[in-house]
Short mmCIF file of C-alpha atoms in Angstrom, two decimals:
data_model
loop_
_atom_site.label_atom_id
_atom_site.label_comp_id
_atom_site.label_asym_id
_atom_site.label_seq_id
_atom_site.Cartn_x
_atom_site.Cartn_y
_atom_site.Cartn_z
CA MET A 223 17.55 -43.91 -12.60
CA ALA A 224 20.06 -44.56 -16.01
CA LYS A 225 17.41 -47.39 -16.70
CA PHE A 226 14.74 -45.96 -16.15
CA VAL A 227 15.75 -43.56 -18.66
CA LEU A 228 16.47 -45.73 -21.63
CA LEU A 229 12.53 -47.44 -20.79
CA ILE A 230 10.83 -44.59 -20.86
CA SER A 231 12.85 -43.81 -24.08
CA PHE A 232 11.96 -47.02 -25.08
CA ILE A 233 8.30 -46.32 -24.53
CA ASP A 234 8.71 -42.88 -26.48
CA GLU A 235 10.45 -44.36 -29.22
CA ILE A 236 7.02 -46.42 -29.55
CA ALA A 237 4.69 -44.05 -29.68
CA THR A 238 6.92 -42.23 -32.39
CA TYR A 239 6.73 -44.93 -34.42
CA PHE A 240 2.28 -45.13 -34.50
CA VAL A 241 2.27 -41.34 -34.38
CA GLY A 242 4.05 -41.76 -37.64
CA VAL A 243 2.10 -44.56 -39.33
CA LEU A 244 -1.03 -42.18 -38.67
CA PRO A 245 -0.99 -39.94 -41.74
CA LYS A 246 -1.26 -43.88 -43.95
CA GLU A 247 -4.63 -44.19 -41.79
CA PHE A 248 -5.93 -40.96 -42.36
CA HIS A 249 -4.97 -41.02 -46.54
CA VAL A 250 -6.30 -44.07 -46.82
CA VAL A 251 -9.72 -43.32 -44.66
CA LEU A 252 -10.39 -39.83 -46.06
CA GLY A 253 -9.46 -41.35 -49.75
CA LYS A 254 -12.46 -43.72 -49.14
CA ARG A 255 -14.71 -41.13 -47.64
CA GLU A 256 -15.50 -43.41 -44.31
CA GLU A 257 -16.83 -40.98 -41.98
CA HIS A 258 -17.36 -43.84 -39.39
CA GLU A 259 -13.99 -45.13 -40.20
CA PHE A 260 -12.34 -41.82 -39.48
CA GLN A 261 -13.88 -40.96 -36.23
CA LYS A 262 -12.14 -43.94 -34.48
CA LEU A 263 -9.03 -42.97 -36.22
CA ILE A 264 -9.74 -39.29 -34.44
CA LEU A 265 -10.14 -40.92 -31.39
CA MET A 266 -7.21 -43.69 -31.35
CA ALA A 267 -5.02 -40.77 -32.80
CA ALA A 268 -5.83 -38.51 -29.57
CA GLY A 269 -4.69 -41.18 -27.70
CA ILE A 270 -1.48 -42.17 -29.09
CA VAL A 271 -0.44 -37.38 -29.30
CA ILE A 272 -1.33 -37.83 -25.37
CA GLY A 273 1.08 -41.14 -24.67
CA LYS A 274 3.80 -39.54 -27.22
CA ALA A 275 3.41 -36.13 -25.02
CA PHE A 276 3.51 -37.75 -21.26
CA THR A 277 6.72 -39.75 -22.62
CA MET A 278 8.38 -36.30 -23.61
CA ALA A 279 7.57 -35.38 -21.01
CA ALA A 280 8.64 -38.47 -18.60
CA ILE A 281 11.82 -38.63 -20.35
CA LYS A 282 12.99 -34.86 -20.21
CA TYR A 283 12.10 -35.29 -15.90
CA ALA A 284 13.85 -39.06 -15.42
CA GLY A 285 17.07 -36.89 -17.31
CA SER A 286 17.02 -34.09 -15.02
CA MET A 287 16.59 -36.60 -11.73
CA LEU A 288 19.85 -38.25 -12.78
CA TYR A 289 21.40 -34.84 -14.11
CA LEU A 290 20.68 -34.26 -9.76
CA ARG A 291 22.41 -37.51 -9.01
CA CYS A 292 25.39 -37.39 -11.53
CA ARG A 293 26.16 -34.28 -9.80
CA GLU A 294 25.90 -35.22 -6.43
CA ILE A 295 27.86 -38.27 -6.66
CA CYS A 296 30.93 -35.90 -8.99
CA ASP A 297 31.16 -33.14 -6.74
CA PHE A 298 31.08 -35.42 -3.34
CA THR A 299 34.14 -37.20 -5.35
CA LEU A 300 35.98 -33.99 -6.10
CA HIS A 301 35.06 -32.30 -2.82
CA ARG A 302 36.17 -35.10 -1.02
CA LEU A 303 39.65 -35.51 -2.79
CA TYR A 304 39.77 -31.48 -2.33
CA PHE A 305 39.85 -30.62 1.31
CA LYS A 306 41.34 -34.28 2.50
CA ARG A 307 44.55 -33.56 3.71
CA HIS A 308 44.81 -30.07 2.31
CA GLY A 309 44.67 -30.33 -0.94
CA PHE A 310 42.94 -27.18 -1.54
CA TYR A 311 46.07 -25.97 -0.32
CA ARG A 312 49.11 -27.45 -1.93
CA LEU A 313 45.94 -27.09 -5.86
CA ASN A 314 45.67 -23.67 -5.35
CA ILE A 315 49.25 -22.70 -3.75
CA LEU A 316 52.16 -24.92 -4.21
CA SER A 317 50.85 -26.25 -7.59
CA ASN A 318 50.98 -24.49 -11.20
CA ASN A 319 49.34 -27.32 -12.68
CA LEU A 320 45.54 -26.52 -13.34
CA ASP A 321 43.66 -23.01 -13.76
CA ASN A 322 40.59 -21.93 -11.90
CA PRO A 323 40.04 -25.44 -9.81
CA ASP A 324 36.96 -23.45 -8.40
CA GLN A 325 35.10 -22.83 -12.24
CA ARG A 326 36.31 -26.79 -12.70
CA MET A 327 34.22 -28.30 -9.60
CA THR A 328 30.92 -25.57 -10.48
CA GLN A 329 30.21 -24.80 -13.89
CA ASP A 330 32.25 -27.28 -15.52
CA VAL A 331 30.42 -30.46 -13.95
CA GLU A 332 26.99 -28.94 -14.12
CA LYS A 333 27.72 -28.52 -17.70
CA CYS A 334 28.72 -31.71 -17.86
CA CYS A 335 26.46 -33.14 -15.98
CA ARG A 336 23.62 -31.24 -17.55
CA ILE A 337 24.47 -31.93 -21.19
CA PHE A 338 25.84 -35.63 -20.71
CA THR A 339 21.98 -36.87 -19.16
CA SER A 340 19.37 -34.73 -20.28
CA GLU A 341 20.86 -34.41 -24.40
CA LEU A 342 23.56 -37.23 -24.83
CA LEU A 343 23.00 -40.27 -22.95
CA ALA A 344 18.97 -41.57 -24.46
CA PRO A 345 19.81 -40.83 -27.99
CA ILE A 346 22.95 -42.26 -28.11
CA LEU A 347 22.30 -45.71 -26.53
CA MET A 348 18.82 -45.81 -28.25
CA ALA A 349 20.30 -44.70 -31.95
CA PRO A 350 21.95 -48.53 -32.86
CA PHE A 351 18.39 -50.15 -32.11
CA ILE A 352 16.34 -47.48 -33.86
CA ILE A 353 18.64 -47.01 -36.82
CA CYS A 354 18.94 -51.46 -36.99
CA TYR A 355 14.91 -51.31 -37.02
CA TYR A 356 14.34 -48.73 -39.32
CA THR A 357 16.83 -49.77 -42.06
CA TYR A 358 15.05 -53.33 -41.78
CA LEU A 359 11.65 -51.42 -42.98
CA THR A 360 13.47 -49.17 -45.54
CA TYR A 361 14.88 -52.68 -46.90
CA ILE A 362 11.40 -54.18 -46.97
CA SER A 363 10.26 -51.18 -49.01
CA SER A 364 13.03 -50.11 -51.09
CA GLY A 365 15.22 -52.86 -51.59
CA PHE A 366 19.05 -52.77 -51.24
CA LEU A 367 18.87 -48.83 -52.60
CA GLY A 368 17.09 -47.35 -50.23
CA PRO A 369 19.52 -48.40 -46.84
CA ILE A 370 22.65 -47.96 -49.30
CA THR A 371 22.00 -43.96 -50.64
CA ILE A 372 21.06 -43.26 -46.76
CA TYR A 373 24.10 -45.39 -45.29
CA ILE A 374 26.51 -43.41 -47.96
CA PHE A 375 24.67 -39.82 -47.22
CA PHE A 376 25.49 -40.54 -43.43
CA ILE A 377 28.83 -41.40 -44.44
CA ILE A 378 29.50 -37.91 -46.37
CA ALA A 379 27.85 -36.35 -43.51
CA THR A 380 29.86 -37.19 -40.84
CA VAL A 381 33.48 -37.19 -42.08
CA VAL A 382 31.95 -33.23 -42.92
CA ASN A 383 31.75 -32.84 -39.48
CA LYS A 384 34.44 -34.66 -37.76
CA LEU A 385 36.49 -32.34 -40.27
CA LEU A 386 35.03 -29.44 -38.52
CA LEU A 387 34.27 -30.93 -34.82
CA SER A 388 37.84 -31.14 -34.00
CA PRO A 389 38.81 -27.26 -34.13
CA THR A 390 35.83 -27.21 -32.54
CA ILE A 391 36.84 -28.74 -29.06
CA GLU A 392 39.66 -27.15 -28.55
CA LEU A 393 38.75 -23.59 -28.78
CA VAL A 394 35.31 -24.90 -26.41
CA THR A 395 38.21 -25.71 -23.92
CA GLU A 396 40.45 -22.90 -24.39
CA GLN A 397 37.17 -20.96 -23.69
CA GLU A 398 36.53 -22.11 -20.82
CA GLN A 399 39.75 -21.15 -19.30
CA LYS A 400 39.65 -17.73 -20.68
CA GLU A 401 36.19 -17.54 -18.65
CA GLY A 402 37.82 -18.40 -15.75
CA ASP A 403 40.31 -16.01 -16.12
CA PHE A 404 38.67 -12.79 -16.25
CA ARG A 405 36.41 -13.82 -13.61
CA LEU A 406 39.21 -15.19 -11.33
CA LYS A 407 40.65 -11.21 -12.22
CA HIS A 408 36.92 -9.57 -11.36
CA VAL A 409 37.40 -11.61 -7.96
CA GLU A 410 40.97 -10.51 -6.97
CA VAL A 411 39.91 -6.69 -8.02
CA ARG A 412 36.76 -7.27 -5.15
CA SER A 413 39.29 -8.79 -2.60
CA ASN A 414 41.30 -6.41 -3.15
CA THR A 415 39.15 -3.40 -3.13
CA GLU A 416 41.61 -1.47 -0.18
CA SER A 417 44.62 -2.00 -1.78
CA ILE A 418 43.92 -0.90 -4.90
CA ALA A 419 41.97 2.51 -3.77
CA PHE A 420 44.76 3.01 -1.23
CA TYR A 421 47.37 2.43 -4.28
CA GLN A 422 45.37 4.16 -6.68
CA SER A 423 45.64 1.70 -8.89
CA GLY A 424 42.36 1.23 -10.67
CA LEU A 425 43.87 2.11 -14.26
CA THR A 426 46.07 -0.58 -13.89
CA GLU A 427 43.73 -2.70 -13.05
CA ASN A 428 41.94 -1.36 -15.63
CA VAL A 429 43.68 -2.38 -18.67
CA PHE A 430 45.00 -5.71 -16.74
CA THR A 431 40.84 -6.51 -16.71
CA ASN A 432 40.87 -5.33 -20.42
CA GLN A 433 43.68 -7.49 -21.33
CA LYS A 434 41.92 -10.61 -19.79
CA LEU A 435 39.07 -9.20 -21.88
CA GLY A 436 40.14 -9.54 -25.10
CA SER A 437 41.84 -12.52 -24.87
CA LEU A 438 38.80 -13.78 -24.28
CA LEU A 439 36.65 -12.02 -26.83
CA LYS A 440 39.25 -13.14 -29.43
CA THR A 441 38.92 -16.61 -28.44
CA GLN A 442 35.18 -16.51 -28.84
CA LYS A 443 35.28 -15.46 -31.83
CA LYS A 444 37.31 -18.12 -33.18
CA LEU A 445 34.72 -20.44 -31.44
CA PHE A 446 32.04 -18.78 -33.09
CA ASN A 447 33.47 -18.49 -36.51
CA TRP A 448 33.70 -22.07 -36.77
CA ARG A 449 30.32 -23.09 -34.97
CA PHE A 450 28.83 -21.11 -37.96
CA ALA A 451 30.66 -23.78 -39.60
CA LEU A 452 29.55 -26.77 -38.22
CA GLY A 453 25.83 -24.96 -37.88
CA PHE A 454 25.75 -24.97 -41.89
CA SER A 455 27.05 -28.30 -42.31
CA THR A 456 24.78 -29.69 -39.21
CA ASN A 457 21.84 -27.89 -41.27
CA PHE A 458 22.44 -28.61 -44.55
CA PHE A 459 22.22 -32.29 -43.82
CA GLY A 460 19.51 -32.01 -41.71
CA TYR A 461 17.24 -30.54 -44.13
CA PHE A 462 18.96 -32.66 -47.20
CA GLY A 463 17.39 -36.10 -45.47
CA GLY A 464 13.74 -35.01 -46.31
CA VAL A 465 14.34 -34.44 -49.96
CA LEU A 466 16.62 -37.69 -49.91
CA SER A 467 13.54 -39.70 -48.43
CA TYR A 468 11.54 -38.72 -51.84
CA PHE A 469 14.12 -39.08 -53.64
CA ILE A 470 13.97 -42.96 -52.87
CA LEU A 471 10.46 -43.26 -53.28
CA ALA A 472 10.76 -41.89 -56.96
CA ILE A 473 13.75 -44.43 -57.76
CA ALA A 474 11.22 -47.30 -56.64
CA ILE A 475 8.16 -46.06 -58.09
CA PHE A 476 9.74 -45.06 -61.58
CA TYR A 477 12.16 -46.90 -61.69
CA GLN A 478 11.69 -49.89 -59.62
CA LYS A 479 7.73 -50.10 -60.89
CA ASN A 480 6.88 -50.59 -57.34
CA TYR A 481 3.27 -50.59 -55.92
CA SER A 482 1.88 -50.58 -59.51
CA GLU A 483 -1.04 -52.65 -58.38
CA LEU A 484 -2.15 -50.27 -56.19
CA SER A 485 -3.66 -46.08 -57.39
CA GLY A 486 -5.42 -43.96 -55.10
CA SER A 487 -6.00 -43.23 -51.42
CA ASP A 488 -3.91 -46.43 -51.13
CA LEU A 489 -0.92 -45.32 -53.58
CA ASN A 490 -0.86 -42.61 -51.00
CA GLY A 491 -0.93 -44.49 -47.69
CA VAL A 492 1.87 -46.22 -48.82
CA ILE A 493 3.96 -43.44 -49.75
CA SER A 494 3.21 -41.50 -46.42
CA GLU A 495 4.03 -44.79 -44.87
CA ASN A 496 7.62 -45.77 -46.53
CA ALA A 497 8.27 -41.96 -46.59
CA PHE A 498 7.84 -42.32 -42.85
CA TYR A 499 10.53 -44.79 -42.66
CA TYR A 500 12.79 -42.98 -44.80
CA LEU A 501 12.71 -39.83 -42.92
CA TYR A 502 13.26 -41.15 -39.53
CA LEU A 503 16.20 -43.54 -40.47
CA ILE A 504 18.10 -40.41 -41.95
CA HIS A 505 16.75 -38.12 -38.86
CA SER A 506 18.34 -40.95 -36.32
CA PHE A 507 21.51 -40.30 -38.39
CA THR A 508 21.21 -36.72 -38.80
CA GLN A 509 20.25 -36.73 -34.90
CA LEU A 510 24.11 -38.61 -34.04
CA ILE A 511 25.24 -35.54 -36.35
CA ALA A 512 23.68 -33.07 -34.45
CA LEU A 513 24.55 -34.41 -31.51
CA SER A 514 28.54 -33.62 -32.66
CA GLU A 515 27.80 -30.02 -31.62
CA LYS A 516 26.90 -30.79 -27.95
CA PHE A 517 29.73 -33.87 -27.87
CA GLY A 518 32.06 -30.94 -28.35
CA ASP A 519 30.51 -28.71 -25.75
CA MET A 520 30.33 -31.47 -23.62
CA ALA A 521 34.18 -32.92 -24.37
CA GLY A 522 35.43 -29.59 -23.22
CA VAL A 523 34.20 -28.86 -19.97
CA THR A 524 34.68 -33.31 -19.09
CA HIS A 525 37.80 -32.86 -20.00
CA ARG A 526 38.80 -29.98 -17.48
CA VAL A 527 36.74 -32.00 -14.98
CA ILE A 528 38.84 -34.80 -15.44
CA GLU A 529 42.51 -33.34 -15.45
CA LEU A 530 40.83 -31.48 -12.01
CA PHE A 531 40.24 -35.22 -10.37
CA GLU A 532 43.73 -36.65 -12.12
CA GLU A 533 45.23 -34.09 -10.62
CA LEU A 534 44.03 -34.02 -7.37
CA ASN A 535 44.78 -37.70 -7.61
CA ARG A 536 48.12 -37.13 -8.18
CA LEU A 537 48.87 -34.94 -5.03
CA HIS A 538 47.45 -37.40 -2.78
CA GLN A 539 49.67 -40.16 -3.53
CA ASP A 540 52.51 -38.36 -4.67
CA ARG A 541 52.98 -36.74 -0.53
CA LEU A 542 56.27 -37.47 0.53
CA GLU A 543 56.74 -38.98 4.57
CA MET A 544 58.32 -35.27 5.01
CA ASP A 545 55.13 -33.38 4.67
CA ARG A 546 53.64 -34.28 7.26
CA PRO A 547 53.12 -31.39 10.49
CA PRO A 548 56.48 -31.12 12.84
CA SER A 549 54.32 -31.58 16.06
CA THR A 550 53.87 -35.72 14.80
CA VAL A 551 56.22 -37.76 15.77
CA PRO A 552 57.69 -41.40 14.32
CA SER A 553 55.45 -44.24 15.94
CA THR A 554 56.17 -48.06 15.69
CA VAL A 555 53.18 -50.38 16.21
CA VAL A 556 53.49 -54.62 17.18
CA VAL A 557 50.78 -57.02 16.35
CA ILE A 558 50.50 -60.12 18.15
CA ALA A 559 48.87 -62.70 16.33
CA SER A 560 47.72 -66.69 17.49
CA GLY A 561 46.04 -69.46 15.78
CA ASN A 562 47.06 -71.69 13.48
CA GLU A 563 44.63 -71.81 10.32
CA ASN A 564 45.50 -70.00 7.24
CA GLU A 565 44.05 -66.30 6.96
CA LYS A 566 44.75 -63.12 5.87
CA LYS A 567 43.19 -60.31 7.59
CA GLY A 568 43.43 -56.50 7.50
CA ASN A 569 42.80 -53.84 10.39
CA SER A 570 40.92 -50.52 10.42
CA ILE A 571 44.21 -48.92 9.41
CA GLY A 572 44.07 -50.81 6.08
CA CYS A 573 47.94 -51.24 5.89
CA ILE A 574 48.77 -53.89 8.84
CA SER A 575 47.71 -57.42 7.51
CA ARG A 576 48.17 -60.65 9.59
CA THR A 577 49.38 -63.28 7.75
CA GLU A 578 49.33 -67.54 8.55
CA GLU A 579 50.99 -69.31 6.53
CA SER A 580 50.44 -73.45 7.92
CA LEU A 581 49.62 -74.97 10.64
CA ASP A 582 53.33 -75.83 12.10
CA GLY A 583 53.15 -72.22 13.35
CA THR A 584 55.82 -70.62 10.86
CA GLN A 585 56.45 -67.01 11.71
CA ARG A 586 56.48 -64.52 8.79
CA ILE A 587 57.77 -60.73 10.10
CA GLU A 588 56.26 -57.94 7.45
CA GLU A 589 57.50 -54.36 7.77
CA LEU A 590 55.16 -51.35 6.46
CA HIS A 591 57.06 -47.96 6.17
CA GLY A 592 55.63 -44.48 5.20
CA ARG A 593 51.72 -44.99 5.34
CA GLN A 594 49.51 -42.02 7.57
CA ALA A 595 47.22 -42.82 9.35
CA TYR A 596 45.03 -41.09 12.33
CA GLY A 597 46.07 -43.18 15.39
CA ILE A 598 45.72 -47.00 14.76
CA GLU A 599 42.37 -47.22 14.65
CA LEU A 600 41.69 -45.21 12.10
CA GLU A 601 38.19 -43.80 11.12
CA SER A 602 36.98 -46.01 8.22
CA ASP A 603 35.42 -44.78 5.04
CA GLU A 604 32.31 -45.74 5.50
CA GLU A 605 32.23 -43.45 8.75
CA GLU A 606 34.11 -40.61 6.24
CA ALA A 607 31.68 -40.71 4.05
CA ALA A 608 28.29 -40.55 6.15
CA TYR A 609 29.84 -37.99 7.71
CA LEU A 610 29.93 -36.36 4.70
CA LEU A 611 26.78 -37.04 3.77
CA GLY A 612 25.43 -35.84 7.00
CA ALA A 613 24.73 -38.87 8.58
CA PRO A 614 22.99 -38.98 12.26
CA ARG A 615 25.34 -39.86 14.87
CA ILE A 616 23.91 -42.83 15.80
CA GLN A 617 24.88 -44.72 12.18
CA ARG A 618 28.49 -43.09 12.34
CA ARG A 619 28.98 -44.74 15.80
CA SER A 620 27.28 -47.94 14.62
CA LEU A 621 29.85 -47.71 11.67
CA ARG A 622 32.97 -46.91 13.95
CA GLN A 623 32.26 -49.89 16.54
CA VAL A 624 32.01 -52.16 13.80
CA SER A 625 35.41 -50.78 11.91
CA HIS A 626 36.84 -50.95 15.71
CA ALA A 627 35.89 -54.07 17.09
CA PRO A 628 38.78 -56.31 18.06
CA LEU A 629 40.04 -58.82 15.74
CA LYS A 630 38.83 -61.54 17.53
CA ASN A 631 37.19 -64.88 16.97
CA VAL A 632 36.10 -66.60 19.82
CA ASN A 633 35.63 -70.34 18.07
CA GLU A 634 39.19 -70.69 16.95
CA GLY A 635 40.28 -68.63 20.39
CA ARG A 636 42.71 -66.23 18.12
CA SER A 637 42.93 -62.58 19.30
CA VAL A 638 44.84 -59.43 17.87
CA SER A 639 47.20 -57.22 20.52
CA VAL A 640 48.18 -53.96 19.26
CA VAL A 641 50.94 -52.17 21.22
CA ARG A 642 51.46 -48.29 20.50
CA GLY A 643 54.73 -46.65 20.72
CA GLY A 644 55.71 -42.98 20.68
CA GLY A 645 55.07 -39.31 21.66
CA GLY A 646 54.44 -36.14 20.83
CA GLY A 647 51.74 -34.78 18.75
CA SER A 648 50.28 -38.27 18.19
CA GLY A 649 50.51 -39.62 21.38
CA GLY A 650 46.69 -39.31 22.91
CA ASP A 651 44.25 -41.60 21.29
CA ASP A 652 41.40 -39.28 19.81
CA THR A 653 39.34 -41.77 18.40
CA ASP A 654 36.43 -40.87 21.15
CA ASN A 655 35.70 -37.41 19.55
CA GLU A 656 32.88 -38.56 16.94
CA GLU A 657 33.39 -35.27 14.81
CA TRP A 658 37.18 -35.82 14.76
CA MET A 659 37.53 -37.57 10.74
CA ASP A 660 40.38 -39.03 9.21
CA ASP A 661 42.65 -36.35 7.78
CA GLY A 662 45.84 -39.06 7.27
CA ILE A 663 48.08 -37.44 8.80
CA ALA A 664 48.02 -36.76 12.21
CA MET A 665 50.24 -39.93 13.01
CA THR A 666 52.79 -41.38 11.05
CA ILE A 667 53.92 -44.97 10.91
CA ASP A 668 57.18 -45.70 10.42
CA SER A 669 57.26 -49.61 10.93
CA ALA A 670 54.34 -52.72 11.83
CA THR A 671 55.55 -55.79 12.72
CA VAL A 672 53.90 -58.82 12.89
CA ALA A 673 54.29 -61.93 14.54
CA PHE A 674 53.69 -64.94 16.08
CA PRO A 675 53.15 -64.51 20.77
CA ASP A 676 56.15 -67.25 21.86
CA GLU A 677 59.43 -66.76 24.36
CA ARG A 678 61.71 -64.97 21.26
CA THR A 679 59.14 -62.00 20.21
CA SER A 680 58.09 -61.55 24.35
CA PRO A 681 61.55 -59.58 24.40
CA LEU A 682 60.32 -57.19 21.95
CA VAL A 683 56.80 -56.67 23.43
CA ILE A 684 58.72 -55.59 26.69
CA SER A 685 60.90 -53.06 24.94
CA LYS A 686 58.04 -51.34 23.11
CA LEU A 687 55.92 -51.60 26.40
CA SER A 688 58.97 -49.68 28.34
CA SER A 689 59.85 -47.70 25.95
CA PHE A 690 55.64 -46.24 25.09
CA PHE A 691 55.86 -45.87 29.10
CA VAL A 692 59.26 -44.07 30.01
CA GLY A 693 57.92 -41.72 26.69
CA SER A 694 54.90 -41.06 28.88
CA LEU A 695 56.91 -39.61 31.61
CA TYR A 696 58.82 -37.11 30.01
#
C-alpha cells in the first residue's frame, strides 16, 4: 500500500507540472489572438485538471487505507504484548514507569498513524526528487543565482523553525500526558461513584479534578505560545517565497539581460513558466518547513507509543523464574535423538535443540534453564497469531499439526523421543484444547538434556520414566 501511495504521488507531481505550465500557453495564445488554438488548449486544460483532481483524491484514499493497515499492525502488536503473560497487570499495577497505557494504545497510536500515513509519508519521500528536478529547471532559466538564492532562503528558514520546533515537541508530549491524567481522573470518579457519594466527598473530588484541569490548561497555554511563534515563522517564509520568485526574475531580466530578444506575449509566457519553476521549488522547501509542525505533533505521540512498546518488552524479558504461578512445578525433559549427519533443528518449544557434530557419533549434552513454556508441545507463534486474528479452526488445526509433527526423517532413519517428568499443575497435556493459547507460564522447564541413544543413556531414560510413573501414582 505504501508503494501505491508513492506511485500515485509521482503521477500527481506530473499532473502538477502540466497544470503549472498551462498559464504560459494561455498567455501566448491569448496574446496572439489565436481562437482555434485557444479551443484546443481549453480541452487539454480540462483533461489535465480532471487528472489532477483524480490523483489528489486517490492520494487521500490510499493514505487512508495505509492508515488503517498501519494502525492494525501497531495495535495488534501492542495488544499481544499487553495481554500476554499478564502484562496488563504488571504494567498497570506493579509498574509505575508509564502513565496511561490505555491512552497510548488508542489515542496516541491513532494520531501517530494518521499523521504519518496521510500527511508526512508521501511529501517527505517525494521531496528530494521534486527539489532536484526543479532545481535543474531553475538553473537552466536563471543560472546559478536562482538556486543559490532559494537554498540560502531555505537554510535560514530551517534554522529558525528548528529553534522553535524543539520546545514545541516537548510541550506536545507533556500535553498528551496531562490530557491522559485529566481523563483518568474522570474515569476514577465514574468508577467510584457510590463510594464518593457515601463519604460525601464530592467537594474533595472537585478540588482534585480542577487541579488536573489547571495543570493541563497551563501546559496548553505554553504550547499555544510556542505554536504562535512557529506558525508566524512558517507563514512568513511561505508567503515570502512568492515575492522571492519575482525577485529572481527581475535580476535575470534587468541585470543579466536575459530574454532580450523576446517581447509581448512570448515574454509573458516565459515569465509565467519561469515563475512557476521558482515558486514550486520554493513551495517544496516551504512545504518541508510547514511539515515541521506536523512532525512535531507526531514526534510527541510517537515517543509515547515507543515507550509503551519498550516497557512491555522489558516486562517480558525481565520476568524471573520465580514469577510463575504456584500451581506449576519444575519438570525435566529428556530428548533422545539418533542420526549421523551434521544437523541442528529445534522442536516446537523453540528452546530445545538437537545437535550432531560429526560422523563418529560424538555426543553432546546441552542443558537449558529457566525457559517457560506450556507443556512440551507449545503452541507455535503462527497458531497464536492466527487465533488472535480470528482465523477459522481448520486453519489453526493445520498449523498445530505442522508445528507438533514428530521430528522424524524416514529417509535417514532418524527419530526423536520426548520423555516428560514432573507433576502438579502441569502434569496433563492440554494441547488438544483448540481454544488454549500459549500463556508462557503453564509449565516451567528446569532442564532439558539432549543425547544420543545408547547403553549409557538408557539408565537415564529409565530413571526419568520411573519418576514420572511414581509421580503419577501419588
